[in-house]
Structures are given as C-alpha cells and as structure tokens.
Amino acid sequence: MRKDIENINDYLTRGHNLTRNIKDIANQKMPPRRFKGKDLSDVTGVTLSRIYMAEKEGRLPAPDVDEVTRRRLGCTMQQVLNIQDYFGTSPGRSVNDEPVVLSFTNFKGGCWKTTTSWYAGSYLASCGYRVLFVDLDPQASLTLNCGILPDFETSHETSLGPFILEEEGYKESLVSNVIHDTYVPNLKIIPSSLQLAGVEYSLSNAISHSRESHENISKRLHWFHRVRDCLSEVKYDFDIIIVDGTPTLGLLPLNIIFASHAVIVPVPTEITDFASTLAFCDLYKEQAEVLYDFFGEKLESPDMLFLPTRFSPSEKNATLGSEFVLDQIRKTFGTSCMQSVIKKHESVVSNLSLMRRTVFDINPGDGNVSREARKKAIANFETVFDEILERVVFPKWSSKKEQLEVQGIY
Ligand SMILES: Nc1ncnc2c1ncn2[C@@H]1O[C@H](COP(=O)(O)OP(=O)(O)O)[C@@H](O)[C@H]1O
Ligand SMILES: [Mg+2]
C-alpha cells in the first residue's frame, strides 16, 4: 500500500511537470490572433478605409507594424474591441437587456459538452461579446483549456464552490474576486478545482437538513438557485455566460440548469449515445416532476435545444451511420433540434487543444492546422453558434430582436 502511494505520487509529480511545460510552450508558440483585411472589417462592422482614416487623424492609435517591412500586422482582439467601441459597433447587449446564461448539458461523458462550450465562448469573444465561463466540473477541462492549471493555480477558494455553499466570508457580492483572465481580454473564467466534487454532497446535506427542519418553500428552493444567485451580480459585466458541468444529473447540474436561460443538449449522432440522451431526458423529466409537485411554477425551466454532434457524413457504410441517427434525432426532437450540427474536426481540435487555443484564436497557418482545415472548422462552428445566438440569445435582447424582426427573421 505504502509503495502504491509513493508510485502514484511520482506519477503526479511527473504528470504535473509535463502539463506545466505544455502550458509554457503554448504561451510561447501561439502568437495572438491578428484581424486584418476582410476579417477586420467584418468583425468591426466598419470599412477598412474608415479605420485607416481614424488612425491617420489620431482618433484611433497608430497601427502595429512590422519593424522591417513597415507593413501592418493586423489588430489584436484588444484593438478590435477599441475600434468597435470607438465606432459604436460592439455586438453585445444594450444596457437594458439581461445577460444570457447558457449551458451544454447531457449526462453522458464525451458528447463534446466542454469542447463545444469552449468553442462557443471563444467564437463569441472573437466577435466582441463579453463572455464569462463558469467551470463547475471538478475535472476542470475548461479551466485547463483556458490556460490555467487546475489545483496549482486554482483551489476550492478560487472556484465558485464556497459561494455556492455559502461558506463564511463568501458573499455573492464577492464573486468578482474569483473571475480569472484568459488569453483573450473579453473572455474570463471562474475556474474549477478538484474539490468541487464535494459540492454535490454538501448540497445534498443542505437540502436534507432543510427538509428535516421543515423550512419554508423559499428556503428550500434557494438550494436549487445557488448557481443562479451567485452569478446574479457579476453577470452584468458580461453579455453571455457559459457554464460547464459534470455529465450527471445531481443537485449541482440541476442548479446549472435552473441558472440557465437555455440548455443545449449535445447529442452525438451515434446510436448508443442517442439512446443515452433519451435516458437523460427521462431522468430529467422524473426529477422535474418531483420538483414541480413541490415548487410548482416557482422553479422556472430553461429553453432546451438539442444539438447533434460528432457528425461524420463519410461514415455512412451502415444503416446506423451518422446520417441515419441524425434523421432519428431530428424526428424525435422536432423544432427543438438545431438545424446545424457539429462535425468531426479531429486534427484541428486535438492539435489546438494541446496549444490551449480554438480555431477562433489562431492566425491562418498557426498551430499545426492547415488553412483549409481551419476555414472548414470555422465555417461549421460559426453556423452552429450563430443559430444559438438567433434562437436563444437575441430573442432575450429587445434591441437585437427588433433588428431581426425588421429583417424578417422572427
Ligand atoms: N468538433 C470536434 N471534432 C473532433 N473532436 C472533438 C470535437 N469536439 C470535441 N472533440 C474531442 O472529443 C473529446 C471529448 O470532448 P469533451 O468536450 O471533453 O466531452 P465532454 O465534456 O462531453 O465529456 C475530446 O478529446 C475532444 O478533443
Ligand atoms: Mg466535459
């Protein structure tokens, strides 16, 4: 036994050193994305000539240029944000609109929940939205993806855990203290730590205690709204908040669901995973029925959208291939199924994960990703996330809704 403990300790020391090295390599090797040409005019919503004129007249700072060739290097995300700010073209909500909370949930692991959350946040940030990630999965993959080393650079105290559990000294008004920067200025994260695993148990104890001491409905309800309440103040610094959780349906995941305006359920286009998604729906229905009997309409449920993932159209050798299952998913979930699907982008996602970046954070040709593969992945993810914006985010923002009504989208 003692030997085993020593061995495991050695594995941990070696493994953690390697993870730290990879982080350092990623930071050195990955230059920031620079927006230029059409990319720059698209993201700022302003023609290049207007931008250049504003720079020339000193209304915007002079552009970064290559020291030797004196050619423009393109704008970093911070410079894009400054340009959007100057011309009033930031895409975010207006001050009267509520920030929108999204989560990607299913109780099966490997449905691409975390990766899709990460790519969604990264895409939205690359458009100029202010995005907050909240990592509530003790495995902390989203935290690691954002370049933060879980349990070295994070702890229970730097996660949302103590706020959720109302530990002494952790008032909701102090949640802003645990918001961490990432590699992009308008993308922040509340990181996770391994100790979040204990939150499920503590929540369950708190609810049992509440029941045994016959506390009133609002006190009991409060334990299902901890995540929502913890975000209630900080959310106003952001346009969109994306919460990542565990592949389970316990009290913490229920808290995530009740904190969300929309829950997006990734459904892999593979038959066993389709069956697990139905089981997920069944379990959620059972739990919702019990909660509804007790709390009635006091517990508001979010919009639910089903997002087909792991789609690989080339795999149509058998009748149970991707396309067949996609058809079943569409027939089952009807209008709640998204039109767009997430395709497999194997080399792009795995090469870039190593560098802790998504396709939206890199320049063409960087990160061991071919220009063609980058372009294809961007086009696919953009279609999916634009559909999410149109279906569940913009309808909550009256300013955007009016714009879309004029365009005939609603
Ligand atoms: N669009 C994609 N194309 C290819 N591989 C992907 C894609 N999205 C995710 N993956 C890979 O699938 C694996 C599981 O994804 P992950 O997001 O961690 O799932 P979950 O959070 O549901 O457990 C990861 O190795 C990830 O790199
Ligand atoms: Mg995950």
Short mmCIF file of C-alpha atoms and ligand atoms in Angstrom, two decimals:
data_model
loop_
_atom_site.label_atom_id
_atom_site.label_comp_id
_atom_site.label_asym_id
_atom_site.label_seq_id
_atom_site.Cartn_x
_atom_site.Cartn_y
_atom_site.Cartn_z
CA MET A 1 0.00 0.00 0.00
CA ARG A 2 2.75 2.43 1.01
CA LYS A 3 4.64 1.59 -2.19
CA ASP A 4 1.50 2.27 -4.25
CA ILE A 5 1.08 5.66 -2.64
CA GLU A 6 4.71 6.53 -3.42
CA ASN A 7 4.30 5.39 -7.02
CA ILE A 8 1.16 7.46 -7.52
CA ASN A 9 2.95 10.42 -6.03
CA ASP A 10 5.74 10.00 -8.61
CA TYR A 11 3.21 9.81 -11.46
CA LEU A 12 1.58 13.01 -10.20
CA THR A 13 4.87 14.92 -9.95
CA ARG A 14 5.95 13.87 -13.45
CA GLY A 15 2.50 14.42 -14.98
CA HIS A 16 2.06 17.87 -13.45
CA ASN A 17 5.53 18.95 -14.60
CA LEU A 18 4.64 17.93 -18.15
CA THR A 19 1.33 19.79 -18.04
CA ARG A 20 3.14 22.89 -16.82
CA ASN A 21 5.70 22.60 -19.63
CA ILE A 22 2.94 22.30 -22.24
CA LYS A 23 1.35 25.46 -20.88
CA ASP A 24 4.66 27.33 -21.21
CA ILE A 25 5.23 26.02 -24.74
CA ALA A 26 1.68 27.02 -25.73
CA ASN A 27 2.19 30.54 -24.42
CA GLN A 28 5.49 30.95 -26.26
CA LYS A 29 4.42 29.33 -29.51
CA MET A 30 0.98 30.78 -30.02
CA PRO A 31 1.00 34.39 -31.17
CA PRO A 32 -2.27 36.25 -30.62
CA ARG A 33 -4.77 36.24 -33.48
CA ARG A 34 -4.47 39.35 -35.61
CA PHE A 35 -7.50 40.54 -37.55
CA LYS A 36 -6.73 42.12 -40.91
CA GLY A 37 -8.34 42.79 -44.29
CA LYS A 38 -11.87 41.42 -44.63
CA ASP A 39 -11.70 39.75 -41.20
CA LEU A 40 -11.08 43.16 -39.63
CA SER A 41 -13.88 44.94 -41.46
CA ASP A 42 -16.28 42.04 -40.76
CA VAL A 43 -15.55 41.90 -37.04
CA THR A 44 -15.62 45.68 -36.54
CA GLY A 45 -18.55 46.34 -38.88
CA VAL A 46 -16.56 49.28 -40.31
CA THR A 47 -14.81 49.61 -43.69
CA LEU A 48 -11.01 49.48 -43.68
CA SER A 49 -10.82 52.99 -45.14
CA ARG A 50 -12.75 54.43 -42.18
CA ILE A 51 -10.44 52.62 -39.74
CA TYR A 52 -7.30 53.80 -41.56
CA MET A 53 -8.62 57.36 -41.70
CA ALA A 54 -9.36 57.35 -37.95
CA GLU A 55 -5.80 56.11 -37.32
CA LYS A 56 -4.32 58.76 -39.59
CA GLU A 57 -6.26 61.52 -37.88
CA GLY A 58 -5.24 60.26 -34.44
CA ARG A 59 -8.78 59.30 -33.45
CA LEU A 60 -7.53 55.73 -33.08
CA PRO A 61 -3.96 54.75 -32.04
CA ALA A 62 -1.42 54.12 -34.83
CA PRO A 63 -1.48 50.50 -36.06
CA ASP A 64 1.13 47.88 -35.09
CA VAL A 65 3.58 47.44 -37.99
CA ASP A 66 6.40 45.04 -38.81
CA GLU A 67 9.68 46.71 -37.83
CA VAL A 68 11.41 45.79 -41.08
CA THR A 69 8.76 45.90 -43.78
CA ARG A 70 6.59 48.57 -42.05
CA ARG A 71 3.54 46.56 -43.15
CA ARG A 72 0.50 46.39 -40.88
CA LEU A 73 0.43 43.38 -38.56
CA GLY A 74 -3.33 43.45 -38.12
CA CYS A 75 -5.31 44.14 -34.94
CA THR A 76 -5.23 42.12 -31.74
CA MET A 77 -8.55 41.38 -30.04
CA GLN A 78 -7.98 44.30 -27.67
CA GLN A 79 -7.50 46.64 -30.66
CA VAL A 80 -10.65 45.21 -32.30
CA LEU A 81 -12.58 45.95 -29.09
CA ASN A 82 -11.23 49.52 -29.11
CA ILE A 83 -12.33 50.02 -32.72
CA GLN A 84 -15.81 48.59 -32.00
CA ASP A 85 -16.02 50.86 -29.01
CA TYR A 86 -14.98 53.93 -30.98
CA PHE A 87 -17.43 53.34 -33.84
CA GLY A 88 -20.22 52.06 -31.57
CA THR A 89 -20.34 48.67 -33.32
CA SER A 90 -19.86 46.34 -30.31
CA PRO A 91 -22.17 43.39 -30.87
CA GLY A 92 -23.20 42.92 -27.21
CA ARG A 93 -26.50 43.55 -25.46
CA SER A 94 -27.74 47.05 -24.68
CA VAL A 95 -27.69 48.11 -21.01
CA ASN A 96 -31.39 47.36 -20.68
CA ASP A 97 -31.01 43.77 -21.89
CA GLU A 98 -30.28 40.91 -19.48
CA PRO A 99 -27.09 38.88 -19.87
CA VAL A 100 -27.87 35.38 -21.13
CA VAL A 101 -26.71 32.21 -19.36
CA LEU A 102 -26.13 29.11 -21.50
CA SER A 103 -25.09 25.60 -20.58
CA PHE A 104 -24.30 22.50 -22.59
CA THR A 105 -25.62 19.50 -20.67
CA ASN A 106 -26.09 15.79 -21.11
CA PHE A 107 -25.35 13.06 -18.64
CA LYS A 108 -23.08 11.17 -20.94
CA GLY A 109 -19.37 11.93 -20.96
CA GLY A 110 -17.67 12.61 -24.29
CA CYS A 111 -20.67 14.27 -26.02
CA TRP A 112 -18.42 17.28 -26.70
CA LYS A 113 -20.01 19.41 -23.98
CA THR A 114 -16.81 21.03 -22.73
CA THR A 115 -15.21 21.48 -26.14
CA THR A 116 -18.42 22.97 -27.55
CA SER A 117 -18.73 25.31 -24.54
CA TRP A 118 -15.12 26.39 -25.07
CA TYR A 119 -15.50 26.92 -28.84
CA ALA A 120 -18.79 28.79 -28.30
CA GLY A 121 -17.19 31.15 -25.77
CA SER A 122 -14.13 31.60 -27.91
CA TYR A 123 -16.22 32.36 -31.02
CA LEU A 124 -18.45 34.82 -29.18
CA ALA A 125 -15.41 36.57 -27.69
CA SER A 126 -13.80 36.73 -31.15
CA CYS A 127 -16.91 38.63 -32.33
CA GLY A 128 -16.51 41.14 -29.49
CA TYR A 129 -19.05 39.84 -26.95
CA ARG A 130 -18.02 39.90 -23.28
CA VAL A 131 -18.05 36.27 -22.22
CA LEU A 132 -17.72 34.58 -18.83
CA PHE A 133 -17.04 30.87 -18.46
CA VAL A 134 -18.05 29.21 -15.22
CA ASP A 135 -16.31 25.87 -14.80
CA LEU A 136 -18.19 23.65 -12.35
CA ASP A 137 -16.72 20.34 -13.45
CA PRO A 138 -14.16 19.11 -10.88
CA GLN A 139 -12.19 17.64 -13.79
CA ALA A 140 -11.60 21.26 -14.82
CA SER A 141 -11.03 20.69 -18.55
CA LEU A 142 -12.41 24.12 -19.46
CA THR A 143 -10.10 25.71 -16.90
CA LEU A 144 -7.12 23.89 -18.39
CA ASN A 145 -8.22 24.82 -21.93
CA CYS A 146 -8.15 28.46 -20.89
CA GLY A 147 -4.51 28.11 -19.88
CA ILE A 148 -5.00 27.81 -16.11
CA LEU A 149 -3.51 24.81 -14.30
CA PRO A 150 -6.24 23.27 -12.12
CA ASP A 151 -5.25 22.76 -8.47
CA PHE A 152 -1.92 24.56 -8.93
CA GLU A 153 -3.29 27.90 -9.96
CA THR A 154 -6.78 27.16 -8.59
CA SER A 155 -8.24 25.85 -5.33
CA HIS A 156 -11.64 25.45 -3.70
CA GLU A 157 -11.34 29.08 -2.56
CA THR A 158 -10.80 30.38 -6.11
CA SER A 159 -13.76 28.44 -7.53
CA LEU A 160 -17.50 29.11 -7.22
CA GLY A 161 -17.71 26.26 -4.65
CA PRO A 162 -17.60 28.22 -1.38
CA PHE A 163 -20.06 30.79 -2.75
CA ILE A 164 -22.50 28.06 -3.77
CA LEU A 165 -22.27 26.57 -0.29
CA GLU A 166 -22.47 29.99 1.41
CA GLU A 167 -19.29 29.39 3.38
CA GLU A 168 -18.32 32.11 5.80
CA GLY A 169 -16.77 35.13 4.08
CA TYR A 170 -18.04 34.12 0.61
CA LYS A 171 -20.87 36.51 -0.10
CA GLU A 172 -22.37 36.70 -3.60
CA SER A 173 -21.14 40.29 -3.85
CA LEU A 174 -17.54 38.95 -3.73
CA VAL A 175 -17.82 36.52 -6.68
CA SER A 176 -15.97 39.03 -8.89
CA ASN A 177 -12.83 38.18 -6.85
CA VAL A 178 -12.69 34.68 -8.39
CA ILE A 179 -13.00 35.82 -12.01
CA HIS A 180 -9.77 34.99 -13.79
CA ASP A 181 -8.35 36.39 -17.06
CA THR A 182 -7.72 34.14 -20.07
CA TYR A 183 -5.64 34.59 -23.21
CA VAL A 184 -8.28 36.94 -24.68
CA PRO A 185 -9.24 40.19 -22.91
CA ASN A 186 -13.03 39.83 -23.23
CA LEU A 187 -13.14 36.16 -22.22
CA LYS A 188 -12.95 35.49 -18.47
CA ILE A 189 -13.41 32.37 -16.38
CA ILE A 190 -14.38 31.33 -12.88
CA PRO A 191 -12.09 28.29 -12.68
CA SER A 192 -12.81 24.89 -11.25
CA SER A 193 -10.89 22.77 -8.77
CA LEU A 194 -10.97 19.10 -7.87
CA GLN A 195 -12.62 19.95 -4.58
CA LEU A 196 -15.82 20.97 -6.38
CA ALA A 197 -16.52 17.23 -6.27
CA GLY A 198 -17.57 17.73 -2.64
CA VAL A 199 -20.17 20.39 -3.51
CA GLU A 200 -22.70 17.78 -4.66
CA TYR A 201 -22.54 16.05 -1.26
CA SER A 202 -22.75 19.30 0.69
CA LEU A 203 -25.75 20.48 -1.36
CA SER A 204 -27.49 17.19 -0.72
CA ASN A 205 -26.84 17.58 3.04
CA ALA A 206 -28.12 21.15 2.98
CA ILE A 207 -31.36 20.07 1.27
CA SER A 208 -31.88 17.15 3.68
CA HIS A 209 -31.34 19.48 6.59
CA SER A 210 -33.77 21.98 5.12
CA ARG A 211 -36.38 19.23 4.72
CA GLU A 212 -35.88 17.77 8.20
CA SER A 213 -36.18 21.14 9.85
CA HIS A 214 -39.38 21.87 7.85
CA GLU A 215 -38.01 25.08 6.39
CA ASN A 216 -40.42 27.04 4.23
CA ILE A 217 -40.60 26.62 0.45
CA SER A 218 -38.46 29.63 -0.41
CA LYS A 219 -35.62 28.43 1.86
CA ARG A 220 -35.71 25.02 0.22
CA LEU A 221 -35.97 26.47 -3.27
CA HIS A 222 -32.91 28.56 -2.54
CA TRP A 223 -30.70 25.41 -2.73
CA PHE A 224 -31.71 24.92 -6.37
CA HIS A 225 -30.84 28.50 -7.22
CA ARG A 226 -27.37 28.76 -5.74
CA VAL A 227 -25.56 28.99 -9.11
CA ARG A 228 -28.11 31.48 -10.44
CA ASP A 229 -27.84 33.63 -7.30
CA CYS A 230 -24.02 33.50 -7.26
CA LEU A 231 -23.98 34.92 -10.80
CA SER A 232 -26.67 37.49 -10.17
CA GLU A 233 -24.26 40.41 -9.64
CA VAL A 234 -21.22 39.61 -11.78
CA LYS A 235 -23.30 38.72 -14.80
CA TYR A 236 -23.86 42.40 -15.56
CA ASP A 237 -20.21 42.75 -16.58
CA PHE A 238 -20.86 40.30 -19.43
CA ASP A 239 -23.12 39.64 -22.40
CA ILE A 240 -23.10 35.86 -22.30
CA ILE A 241 -22.22 33.40 -19.53
CA ILE A 242 -21.44 29.78 -20.35
CA VAL A 243 -21.49 27.21 -17.54
CA ASP A 244 -19.80 23.82 -17.90
CA GLY A 245 -20.74 21.00 -15.54
CA THR A 246 -20.42 17.29 -14.95
CA PRO A 247 -22.07 14.55 -17.00
CA THR A 248 -24.56 13.73 -14.22
CA LEU A 249 -27.97 14.94 -13.12
CA GLY A 250 -27.33 15.64 -9.45
CA LEU A 251 -28.01 18.78 -7.46
CA LEU A 252 -25.14 20.83 -8.89
CA PRO A 253 -26.14 20.07 -12.53
CA LEU A 254 -29.76 20.89 -11.61
CA ASN A 255 -28.50 24.17 -10.19
CA ILE A 256 -26.78 24.81 -13.54
CA ILE A 257 -29.99 24.02 -15.44
CA PHE A 258 -32.02 26.41 -13.26
CA ALA A 259 -29.38 29.12 -13.69
CA SER A 260 -29.57 28.85 -17.50
CA HIS A 261 -31.82 30.67 -19.93
CA ALA A 262 -31.12 27.92 -22.41
CA VAL A 263 -29.75 24.42 -22.04
CA ILE A 264 -28.18 22.97 -25.13
CA VAL A 265 -28.06 19.19 -25.11
CA PRO A 266 -25.29 17.84 -27.34
CA VAL A 267 -26.49 14.59 -28.91
CA PRO A 268 -23.83 12.52 -30.68
CA THR A 269 -25.05 11.11 -33.98
CA GLU A 270 -24.30 7.58 -32.83
CA ILE A 271 -27.00 5.16 -31.85
CA THR A 272 -25.83 4.32 -28.30
CA ASP A 273 -25.44 7.99 -27.44
CA PHE A 274 -28.84 8.77 -28.91
CA ALA A 275 -30.29 6.15 -26.54
CA SER A 276 -28.44 7.72 -23.59
CA THR A 277 -29.85 11.12 -24.49
CA LEU A 278 -33.35 9.68 -24.27
CA ALA A 279 -32.41 8.24 -20.87
CA PHE A 280 -31.14 11.71 -19.89
CA CYS A 281 -34.50 13.23 -20.91
CA ASP A 282 -36.33 10.53 -18.96
CA LEU A 283 -34.33 11.16 -15.79
CA TYR A 284 -34.69 14.93 -16.14
CA LYS A 285 -38.46 14.52 -16.59
CA GLU A 286 -38.67 12.37 -13.43
CA GLN A 287 -36.74 14.92 -11.40
CA ALA A 288 -38.67 17.83 -12.88
CA GLU A 289 -41.98 16.15 -11.96
CA VAL A 290 -40.95 15.74 -8.32
CA LEU A 291 -39.72 19.35 -8.18
CA TYR A 292 -42.85 20.64 -9.94
CA ASP A 293 -45.11 18.84 -7.43
CA PHE A 294 -43.30 20.61 -4.65
CA PHE A 295 -42.37 24.03 -6.04
CA GLY A 296 -44.88 24.49 -8.90
CA GLU A 297 -44.04 27.33 -11.28
CA LYS A 298 -41.62 28.87 -8.77
CA LEU A 299 -38.90 26.79 -10.42
CA GLU A 300 -38.60 28.12 -13.95
CA SER A 301 -37.17 25.73 -16.51
CA PRO A 302 -34.96 26.94 -19.35
CA ASP A 303 -35.40 26.60 -23.12
CA MET A 304 -33.97 23.30 -24.30
CA LEU A 305 -32.26 22.80 -27.66
CA PHE A 306 -30.79 19.56 -28.97
CA LEU A 307 -27.53 19.90 -30.86
CA PRO A 308 -26.37 16.94 -32.96
CA THR A 309 -22.62 16.43 -32.54
CA ARG A 310 -19.88 14.04 -33.62
CA PHE A 311 -21.35 14.16 -37.11
CA SER A 312 -19.24 12.46 -39.71
CA PRO A 313 -21.10 12.16 -43.00
CA SER A 314 -18.45 9.91 -44.51
CA GLU A 315 -19.38 7.17 -42.06
CA LYS A 316 -22.47 6.01 -43.93
CA ASN A 317 -21.38 2.46 -44.50
CA ALA A 318 -24.12 1.00 -42.31
CA THR A 319 -27.77 1.89 -41.78
CA LEU A 320 -26.91 3.00 -38.26
CA GLY A 321 -24.40 5.56 -39.52
CA SER A 322 -24.24 9.24 -38.65
CA GLU A 323 -26.85 10.34 -41.21
CA PHE A 324 -29.43 7.75 -40.15
CA VAL A 325 -29.08 8.70 -36.48
CA LEU A 326 -29.21 12.41 -37.35
CA ASP A 327 -32.53 11.76 -39.05
CA GLN A 328 -33.82 9.99 -35.92
CA ILE A 329 -32.64 12.88 -33.73
CA ARG A 330 -34.48 15.39 -35.94
CA LYS A 331 -37.69 13.32 -35.95
CA THR A 332 -37.55 12.86 -32.19
CA PHE A 333 -36.85 16.42 -31.06
CA GLY A 334 -38.66 18.23 -33.89
CA THR A 335 -38.29 22.01 -33.78
CA SER A 336 -36.21 21.77 -30.59
CA CYS A 337 -33.47 20.13 -32.65
CA MET A 338 -30.98 22.56 -34.09
CA GLN A 339 -30.68 22.86 -37.87
CA SER A 340 -26.91 22.90 -37.75
CA VAL A 341 -24.72 20.08 -36.49
CA ILE A 342 -21.17 19.89 -35.15
CA LYS A 343 -18.92 17.89 -37.40
CA LYS A 344 -15.77 15.99 -36.51
CA HIS A 345 -12.70 18.18 -36.86
CA GLU A 346 -10.32 15.65 -35.40
CA SER A 347 -6.89 17.08 -36.20
CA VAL A 348 -7.96 20.71 -35.70
CA VAL A 349 -9.48 20.17 -32.26
CA SER A 350 -6.78 17.85 -30.93
CA ASN A 351 -3.78 19.83 -32.28
CA LEU A 352 -5.17 23.07 -30.96
CA SER A 353 -6.26 21.66 -27.58
CA LEU A 354 -2.61 20.93 -26.92
CA MET A 355 -1.90 24.62 -27.53
CA ARG A 356 -4.91 25.66 -25.41
CA ARG A 357 -6.47 27.53 -28.31
CA THR A 358 -9.50 27.15 -30.55
CA VAL A 359 -9.75 27.88 -34.28
CA PHE A 360 -11.07 31.32 -33.36
CA ASP A 361 -7.88 32.23 -31.50
CA ILE A 362 -5.30 31.47 -34.17
CA ASN A 363 -3.98 33.02 -37.36
CA PRO A 364 -4.23 31.08 -40.62
CA GLY A 365 -1.35 28.59 -40.77
CA ASP A 366 -0.59 28.61 -37.00
CA GLY A 367 -0.90 25.75 -34.51
CA ASN A 368 -0.19 22.85 -36.90
CA VAL A 369 -3.56 23.36 -38.56
CA SER A 370 -3.82 23.74 -42.34
CA ARG A 371 -5.52 26.86 -43.68
CA GLU A 372 -8.16 24.71 -45.33
CA ALA A 373 -8.96 22.75 -42.15
CA ARG A 374 -9.13 25.99 -40.14
CA LYS A 375 -11.52 27.52 -42.64
CA LYS A 376 -13.79 24.46 -42.66
CA ALA A 377 -13.90 24.23 -38.87
CA ILE A 378 -14.60 27.96 -38.51
CA ALA A 379 -17.44 27.78 -41.05
CA ASN A 380 -19.04 24.83 -39.23
CA PHE A 381 -18.75 26.22 -35.69
CA GLU A 382 -19.90 29.69 -36.80
CA THR A 383 -23.10 28.27 -38.29
CA VAL A 384 -23.87 26.41 -35.06
CA PHE A 385 -23.16 29.32 -32.72
CA ASP A 386 -24.96 31.85 -34.93
CA GLU A 387 -28.02 29.60 -34.77
CA ILE A 388 -27.75 29.54 -30.96
CA LEU A 389 -27.48 33.35 -30.94
CA GLU A 390 -30.55 33.72 -33.16
CA ARG A 391 -32.65 31.11 -31.39
CA VAL A 392 -31.93 31.64 -27.72
CA VAL A 393 -29.85 34.77 -27.15
CA PHE A 394 -31.19 37.54 -29.40
CA PRO A 395 -34.86 36.88 -28.53
CA LYS A 396 -33.91 37.79 -24.93
CA TRP A 397 -32.39 41.11 -26.03
CA SER A 398 -35.06 43.52 -27.14
CA SER A 399 -32.56 45.66 -29.08
CA LYS A 400 -31.49 42.68 -31.25
CA LYS A 401 -34.98 41.23 -31.50
CA GLU A 402 -36.26 44.42 -33.10
CA GLN A 403 -33.39 44.38 -35.59
CA LEU A 404 -34.14 40.78 -36.54
CA GLU A 405 -37.87 41.43 -36.80
CA VAL A 406 -37.12 44.15 -39.33
CA GLN A 407 -35.03 41.63 -41.29
CA GLY A 408 -37.98 39.19 -41.16
CA ILE A 409 -36.10 36.56 -39.09
CA TYR A 410 -38.81 36.46 -36.37
N1 LIG B 1 -15.78 19.01 -33.07
C1 LIG B 1 -14.91 18.09 -32.64
N2 LIG B 1 -14.17 17.39 -33.53
C2 LIG B 1 -13.30 16.44 -33.12
N3 LIG B 1 -13.09 16.10 -31.84
C3 LIG B 1 -13.79 16.76 -30.89
C4 LIG B 1 -14.72 17.79 -31.23
N4 LIG B 1 -15.26 18.25 -30.08
C5 LIG B 1 -14.69 17.56 -29.08
N5 LIG B 1 -13.81 16.66 -29.54
C6 LIG B 1 -12.98 15.72 -28.74
O1 LIG B 1 -13.83 14.80 -28.04
C7 LIG B 1 -13.30 14.51 -26.75
C8 LIG B 1 -14.36 14.69 -25.68
O2 LIG B 1 -14.82 16.01 -25.70
P1 LIG B 1 -15.31 16.82 -24.41
O3 LIG B 1 -15.71 18.14 -24.90
O4 LIG B 1 -14.29 16.75 -23.32
O5 LIG B 1 -16.60 15.99 -23.97
P2 LIG B 1 -17.50 16.07 -22.64
O6 LIG B 1 -17.28 17.40 -22.00
O7 LIG B 1 -18.90 15.89 -23.14
O8 LIG B 1 -17.08 14.93 -21.78
C9 LIG B 1 -12.11 15.43 -26.56
O9 LIG B 1 -10.95 14.66 -26.75
C10 LIG B 1 -12.24 16.47 -27.64
O10 LIG B 1 -10.99 16.94 -28.09
MG MG B 2 -16.75 17.85 -20.00
#
